[in-house]
Coordinates of C-alpha atoms and ligand atoms in Angstrom, one line a residue:
M21 CA -1.2 24.9 -0.9
L22 CA -4.6 23.9 -2.2
V23 CA -6.6 25.9 -4.8
V24 CA -10.2 25.1 -4.3
M25 CA -12.3 25.7 -7.4
Q26 CA -15.9 26.8 -7.4
H27 CA -18.2 23.9 -8.1
Q28 CA -19.4 25.4 -11.3
A29 CA -15.8 26.1 -12.5
S30 CA -15.4 25.2 -16.2
E31 CA -12.7 22.9 -17.6
E32 CA -11.0 26.0 -19.2
Q33 CA -10.9 27.8 -15.8
I34 CA -9.3 24.8 -14.2
A35 CA -6.8 24.5 -17.0
G36 CA -6.0 28.2 -16.7
V37 CA -5.2 27.9 -13.0
V38 CA -3.1 24.8 -13.7
R39 CA -1.1 26.7 -16.4
A40 CA -0.6 29.6 -14.1
I41 CA 0.8 27.4 -11.3
R42 CA 3.2 25.7 -13.7
E43 CA 4.3 29.1 -15.0
M44 CA 5.3 30.0 -11.5
G45 CA 7.7 27.0 -11.5
L46 CA 5.4 25.0 -9.2
D47 CA 3.7 21.6 -9.7
A48 CA -0.1 21.4 -10.1
H49 CA -2.0 18.3 -9.2
P50 CA -5.7 18.6 -10.2
M51 CA -7.9 16.5 -8.0
P52 CA -11.5 16.2 -9.3
G53 CA -13.9 15.7 -6.3
A54 CA -17.5 14.8 -6.0
T55 CA -18.7 18.4 -5.8
R56 CA -15.7 20.5 -7.0
T57 CA -12.2 20.2 -8.3
A58 CA -9.2 21.2 -6.1
I59 CA -5.7 21.7 -7.4
G60 CA -2.8 20.7 -5.1
V61 CA 0.2 23.0 -5.4
T62 CA 3.6 21.5 -4.5
G63 CA 7.2 22.7 -5.0
N64 CA 8.6 25.6 -3.0
A65 CA 5.2 27.4 -2.8
E66 CA 6.3 29.4 0.3
A67 CA 8.9 31.1 -1.7
I68 CA 6.4 32.3 -4.3
D69 CA 3.5 34.7 -3.9
A70 CA 0.7 32.5 -5.2
T71 CA -2.1 34.7 -3.7
R72 CA -2.7 36.2 -7.1
L73 CA -4.4 32.9 -8.0
E74 CA -7.2 34.0 -5.7
S75 CA -8.5 36.4 -8.3
F76 CA -8.5 33.8 -11.2
P77 CA -11.9 33.1 -12.7
G78 CA -13.5 30.0 -11.1
V79 CA -11.3 30.0 -8.0
L80 CA -13.2 29.7 -4.7
E81 CA -10.3 30.0 -2.2
L82 CA -6.7 29.1 -1.4
V83 CA -6.0 26.8 1.5
R84 CA -2.6 26.6 3.2
V85 CA -1.6 23.0 3.9
T86 CA 0.1 23.0 7.2
K87 CA 1.6 19.5 7.2
P88 CA 5.1 18.8 5.7
Y89 CA 3.4 16.1 3.5
K90 CA 1.0 17.7 1.1
L91 CA -0.6 15.3 -1.5
V92 CA -0.8 12.6 1.1
S93 CA -2.7 14.7 3.6
R94 CA -6.4 14.8 4.3
E95 CA -6.1 18.6 4.3
M96 CA -5.4 18.4 0.5
Q97 CA -7.8 15.6 -0.2
P98 CA -10.7 15.1 2.2
D99 CA -12.1 12.0 0.5
D100 CA -10.5 8.5 1.0
T101 CA -8.4 7.2 -1.8
L102 CA -10.0 4.1 -3.4
I103 CA -7.7 1.9 -5.5
E104 CA -9.6 -0.1 -8.0
L105 CA -8.3 -3.5 -9.1
P106 CA -11.3 -5.2 -10.6
P107 CA -12.9 -7.4 -9.4
T108 CA -11.5 -6.0 -6.1
C109 CA -10.4 -2.7 -4.7
I110 CA -8.6 -1.3 -1.7
G111 CA -9.5 1.6 0.6
A112 CA -12.5 3.8 1.3
G113 CA -14.1 1.6 4.0
T114 CA -13.7 -1.7 2.2
F115 CA -11.7 -4.6 3.8
T116 CA -9.4 -6.5 1.4
I117 CA -7.3 -9.6 2.0
I118 CA -3.9 -10.1 0.4
A119 CA -2.5 -13.6 1.1
G120 CA 0.2 -16.0 0.0
P121 CA 3.6 -17.4 0.9
C122 CA 6.5 -15.3 1.9
S123 CA 8.5 -16.3 -1.2
V124 CA 7.8 -17.7 -4.7
E125 CA 9.2 -21.3 -4.1
S126 CA 8.1 -23.2 -7.2
E127 CA 5.5 -23.2 -9.9
E128 CA 3.5 -26.0 -8.2
N129 CA 3.4 -24.1 -5.0
I130 CA 2.2 -20.8 -6.5
M131 CA -0.3 -22.5 -8.7
E132 CA -1.8 -24.4 -5.7
V133 CA -1.9 -21.2 -3.6
A134 CA -3.5 -19.2 -6.5
R135 CA -6.2 -21.9 -6.9
E136 CA -6.9 -22.2 -3.2
L137 CA -7.2 -18.4 -2.8
T138 CA -9.4 -18.0 -5.9
R139 CA -11.7 -20.7 -4.6
R140 CA -12.1 -18.6 -1.4
G141 CA -12.8 -15.4 -3.3
V142 CA -9.4 -13.9 -2.4
H143 CA -8.3 -11.8 -5.4
L144 CA -4.8 -10.7 -4.4
L145 CA -1.9 -13.1 -4.1
R146 CA 1.4 -12.1 -2.4
A147 CA 4.7 -13.8 -2.8
G148 CA 8.2 -12.4 -3.1
A149 CA 10.5 -13.2 -6.1
F150 CA 13.2 -10.8 -4.9
K151 CA 13.7 -11.4 -1.1
P152 CA 15.5 -8.9 1.2
R153 CA 17.1 -11.4 3.6
T154 CA 19.1 -10.4 6.7
S155 CA 21.7 -13.1 5.8
P156 CA 23.3 -13.3 2.4
Y157 CA 23.4 -17.1 2.9
S158 CA 19.5 -17.3 3.2
F159 CA 17.3 -18.0 0.1
Q160 CA 17.3 -14.8 -1.9
G161 CA 14.2 -15.6 -4.0
M162 CA 13.8 -17.0 -7.5
E163 CA 14.1 -13.5 -9.1
Q164 CA 13.0 -13.4 -12.8
A165 CA 12.0 -17.1 -12.7
G166 CA 9.8 -16.3 -9.8
L167 CA 8.2 -13.3 -11.7
D168 CA 7.5 -15.7 -14.6
I169 CA 5.7 -18.1 -12.3
L170 CA 3.6 -15.2 -10.8
A171 CA 2.7 -14.0 -14.3
K172 CA 1.6 -17.6 -15.2
A173 CA -0.5 -17.9 -12.1
R174 CA -2.2 -14.6 -12.9
E175 CA -2.8 -15.7 -16.5
E176 CA -4.3 -19.1 -15.5
T177 CA -6.4 -18.1 -12.5
G178 CA -7.0 -14.4 -13.0
I179 CA -5.7 -13.7 -9.5
R180 CA -3.9 -10.3 -9.0
I181 CA -0.3 -10.3 -7.9
V182 CA 1.4 -8.3 -5.1
T183 CA 5.2 -8.7 -5.1
E184 CA 8.2 -6.8 -3.8
V185 CA 10.5 -4.7 -6.0
M186 CA 13.9 -4.1 -4.3
D187 CA 15.8 -2.1 -6.9
A188 CA 15.0 0.6 -9.5
E189 CA 16.6 -1.6 -12.2
H190 CA 14.0 -4.3 -11.7
V191 CA 10.9 -2.1 -11.7
S192 CA 9.8 -2.8 -15.3
A193 CA 10.3 -6.5 -15.0
V194 CA 8.2 -6.5 -11.8
E195 CA 5.6 -4.3 -13.4
D196 CA 5.1 -6.9 -16.2
A197 CA 4.3 -9.6 -13.6
A198 CA 2.5 -7.7 -10.9
D199 CA -0.6 -5.6 -10.2
I200 CA 0.7 -4.0 -7.0
L201 CA 4.4 -3.2 -6.4
Q202 CA 5.5 -3.8 -2.8
V203 CA 8.2 -1.7 -1.2
G204 CA 9.7 -3.5 1.8
T205 CA 10.4 -2.1 5.2
R206 CA 14.1 -1.9 4.4
N207 CA 13.5 0.2 1.4
M208 CA 10.9 2.7 2.7
Q209 CA 13.4 5.5 2.5
N210 CA 15.2 4.4 -0.7
Y211 CA 14.3 7.6 -2.4
S212 CA 15.7 6.7 -5.8
L213 CA 13.5 3.6 -5.8
L214 CA 10.5 5.7 -4.7
K215 CA 11.1 8.3 -7.4
R216 CA 11.2 5.5 -10.0
L217 CA 8.0 4.0 -8.6
A218 CA 6.3 7.4 -8.7
R219 CA 6.4 7.1 -12.5
S220 CA 4.7 3.7 -12.5
R221 CA 1.1 3.2 -13.4
H222 CA 0.9 0.4 -10.8
P223 CA -0.3 0.9 -7.3
V224 CA 2.5 0.8 -4.7
L225 CA 2.2 -1.0 -1.4
L226 CA 4.5 1.0 0.9
K227 CA 5.6 -0.9 4.0
R228 CA 6.5 1.1 7.1
G229 CA 10.2 1.3 7.8
M230 CA 11.0 -0.8 10.8
S231 CA 12.0 2.3 12.8
A232 CA 10.1 5.0 10.9
T233 CA 7.9 7.5 12.6
L234 CA 4.5 8.2 11.1
D235 CA 5.8 11.5 9.6
E236 CA 8.7 9.7 7.9
W237 CA 6.4 7.1 6.5
L238 CA 4.0 9.7 5.2
M239 CA 6.9 11.7 3.7
A240 CA 8.0 8.5 1.9
A241 CA 4.4 8.2 0.5
E242 CA 4.7 11.9 -0.5
Y243 CA 7.7 11.0 -2.8
L244 CA 5.4 8.6 -4.7
M245 CA 2.6 11.0 -5.0
A246 CA 4.8 14.1 -5.8
G247 CA 6.2 12.1 -8.7
G248 CA 2.8 11.4 -10.0
N249 CA 1.6 8.1 -8.5
R250 CA -1.6 8.6 -6.6
K251 CA -2.2 4.9 -6.0
V252 CA -0.4 4.4 -2.7
I253 CA -1.3 1.8 -0.1
L254 CA 0.3 2.0 3.4
C255 CA 1.2 -1.2 5.2
E256 CA 1.9 -1.4 8.9
R257 CA 4.2 -4.4 9.5
G258 CA 5.6 -3.8 12.9
V259 CA 8.4 -1.7 14.3
R260 CA 11.5 -2.3 16.4
T261 CA 11.0 -1.9 20.1
F262 CA 12.6 -3.3 23.3
A263 CA 10.0 -6.0 23.3
D264 CA 11.4 -9.4 22.3
H265 CA 8.3 -11.6 22.8
T266 CA 7.4 -11.0 19.1
R267 CA 9.5 -10.4 16.0
N268 CA 8.3 -6.8 15.7
T269 CA 5.8 -4.7 17.6
L270 CA 2.7 -4.4 15.5
D271 CA 1.8 -0.7 15.9
L272 CA -2.0 -0.8 15.5
S273 CA -2.1 2.6 17.3
V274 CA -0.8 4.1 14.0
I275 CA -4.1 3.4 12.2
P276 CA -6.3 6.1 13.8
P277 CA -3.7 8.9 13.2
V278 CA -3.1 7.6 9.6
K279 CA -6.8 7.8 9.0
Q280 CA -7.0 11.3 10.5
L281 CA -4.0 12.7 8.7
S282 CA -4.2 11.0 5.3
H283 CA -6.7 9.8 2.7
L284 CA -4.5 6.8 1.8
P285 CA -5.6 3.2 2.6
I286 CA -3.7 1.4 5.3
I287 CA -3.5 -2.4 5.6
V288 CA -2.0 -4.5 8.4
D289 CA 0.5 -7.3 8.1
P290 CA 0.1 -9.4 11.2
S291 CA 2.6 -12.0 9.9
H292 CA 5.7 -9.9 9.9
G293 CA 4.2 -7.9 12.7
T294 CA 4.3 -10.8 15.2
G295 CA 6.6 -13.4 13.6
R296 CA 4.5 -16.2 15.1
R297 CA 1.6 -17.9 13.4
D298 CA -0.3 -18.4 16.7
Y299 CA -0.5 -14.7 17.2
V300 CA -1.6 -13.8 13.6
P301 CA -5.4 -14.3 14.1
A302 CA -5.6 -12.1 17.1
M303 CA -3.7 -9.2 15.5
A304 CA -5.6 -9.6 12.2
L305 CA -8.9 -9.2 14.0
A306 CA -7.5 -6.3 16.0
G307 CA -6.5 -4.7 12.7
L308 CA -10.0 -4.9 11.4
A309 CA -11.4 -3.5 14.7
A310 CA -8.8 -0.6 14.6
G311 CA -10.1 0.6 11.2
A312 CA -7.6 -0.8 8.8
D313 CA -8.6 -1.3 5.1
G314 CA -7.3 -4.8 4.8
L315 CA -4.7 -7.4 5.7
M316 CA -1.6 -9.0 4.2
I317 CA -1.2 -12.5 5.5
E318 CA 1.4 -15.1 4.9
V319 CA -0.3 -18.4 3.9
H320 CA 1.3 -21.6 2.7
P321 CA 0.0 -25.1 2.1
D322 CA 2.8 -26.5 4.3
P323 CA 4.2 -23.7 6.5
Q324 CA 6.7 -26.1 8.3
N325 CA 8.5 -26.5 5.0
A326 CA 8.2 -23.0 3.7
L327 CA 11.5 -21.6 2.3
S328 CA 11.1 -18.4 4.3
D329 CA 9.1 -17.1 7.3
G330 CA 7.5 -20.4 8.0
A331 CA 7.1 -19.7 11.7
Q332 CA 4.8 -16.8 11.0
T333 CA 2.9 -18.5 8.2
I334 CA -0.5 -20.1 8.6
D335 CA -2.0 -23.0 6.5
F336 CA -5.3 -22.9 4.6
E337 CA -7.2 -24.5 7.5
Q338 CA -6.1 -21.8 9.8
F339 CA -6.7 -19.2 7.1
D340 CA -10.3 -20.5 6.8
R341 CA -10.9 -20.2 10.5
L342 CA -9.4 -16.7 10.5
M343 CA -11.7 -15.6 7.6
E344 CA -14.7 -16.9 9.4
S345 CA -13.7 -14.9 12.6
L346 CA -13.1 -11.8 10.4
R347 CA -16.6 -12.1 8.9
Q348 CA -18.2 -12.5 12.3
L349 CA -16.4 -9.5 13.7
A350 CA -17.0 -7.4 10.6
E351 CA -20.8 -7.5 11.0
P352 CA -21.1 -5.7 14.3
L353 CA -18.5 -3.2 13.2
G354 CA -20.5 -2.4 10.1
R355 CA -17.7 -3.5 7.9
E356 CA -17.7 -6.0 5.0
I357 CA -14.9 -8.3 3.9
N358 CA -14.2 -7.7 0.3
Ligands
PEP413 C1 7.6 -9.6 3.0 O1 6.4 -9.1 2.9 O2 7.8 -10.7 2.7 C2 8.6 -8.8 3.6 C3 9.9 -9.0 3.3 O3 8.2 -7.8 4.4 P1 9.0 -6.7 5.2 O4 9.6 -5.8 4.2 O5 7.8 -6.0 6.0 O6 9.9 -7.3 6.1
MN414 MN1 8.0 -12.8 4.7

């Protein structure tokens, strides 16, 4: 349920409604808007008669939220969420690039990537220190040593770091090194991890589970928001289908419904979405055209020798060509690359 306050409602009136909601054993989520504050109500609101809130001073109306996800829904928050990470941001009509190798491989490699990206005005570097690999015999990531390298790259170049956190026990270590915490496809429904990340001050990039429906994905995002983290970024990275010409089927058709149903930003990962570097540019451009808020792309100075996901990774020359095509496409679409 949403309690919409009158636009002239005072701070005390808002606080009074919040207090009353909490006294009913429900959770109150005040959301200041451009013209008025609204207060999201979660918890088992159906079981409680909250209609008495209607007569509270400063209340304009109560709106029932019909979707199973509440805080994530556009019914609850009509305005797009904008996640600010100065000098960049994600969401609300901007188009932001996150790029870097699949894994942290060495200090030299990450420092080189950080410098190459910074030189190109890319402010977000991705690279995994904890790698969820299908085979236990594959490279599992550099773990804490990898986090230290990412922290050093941030310190020396000012680039912001996006990296995966696989377990609740590693959250604070990853928070120290990263600006955005990535939840991988295999962990989208790891609810204890989501509950822990809900208490983080860092934005969370929530990849879509490889066989998750849109509702399941948005409900996973709801776990983050219900626990207090409003900074959620959705990432479409392809789903499992019968098709075997690509690693996954990049579901760009999910972007319009996400935009309709939710205020959260959505970015596209054409690297995991296709599994092949020659398909990455086409799907990256399609993501922009379909209305995504940005891209996450695997880039490496020498993809042939990358320690993971080399086949879907582009080099900096290909990255430059892609950025040029994105800029050209952005203009007629009325979009701007961040
Ligand atoms: C990754 O981004 O490197 C990754 C492991 O992605 P996903 O969880 O989408 O497979
Ligand atoms: Mn990868």
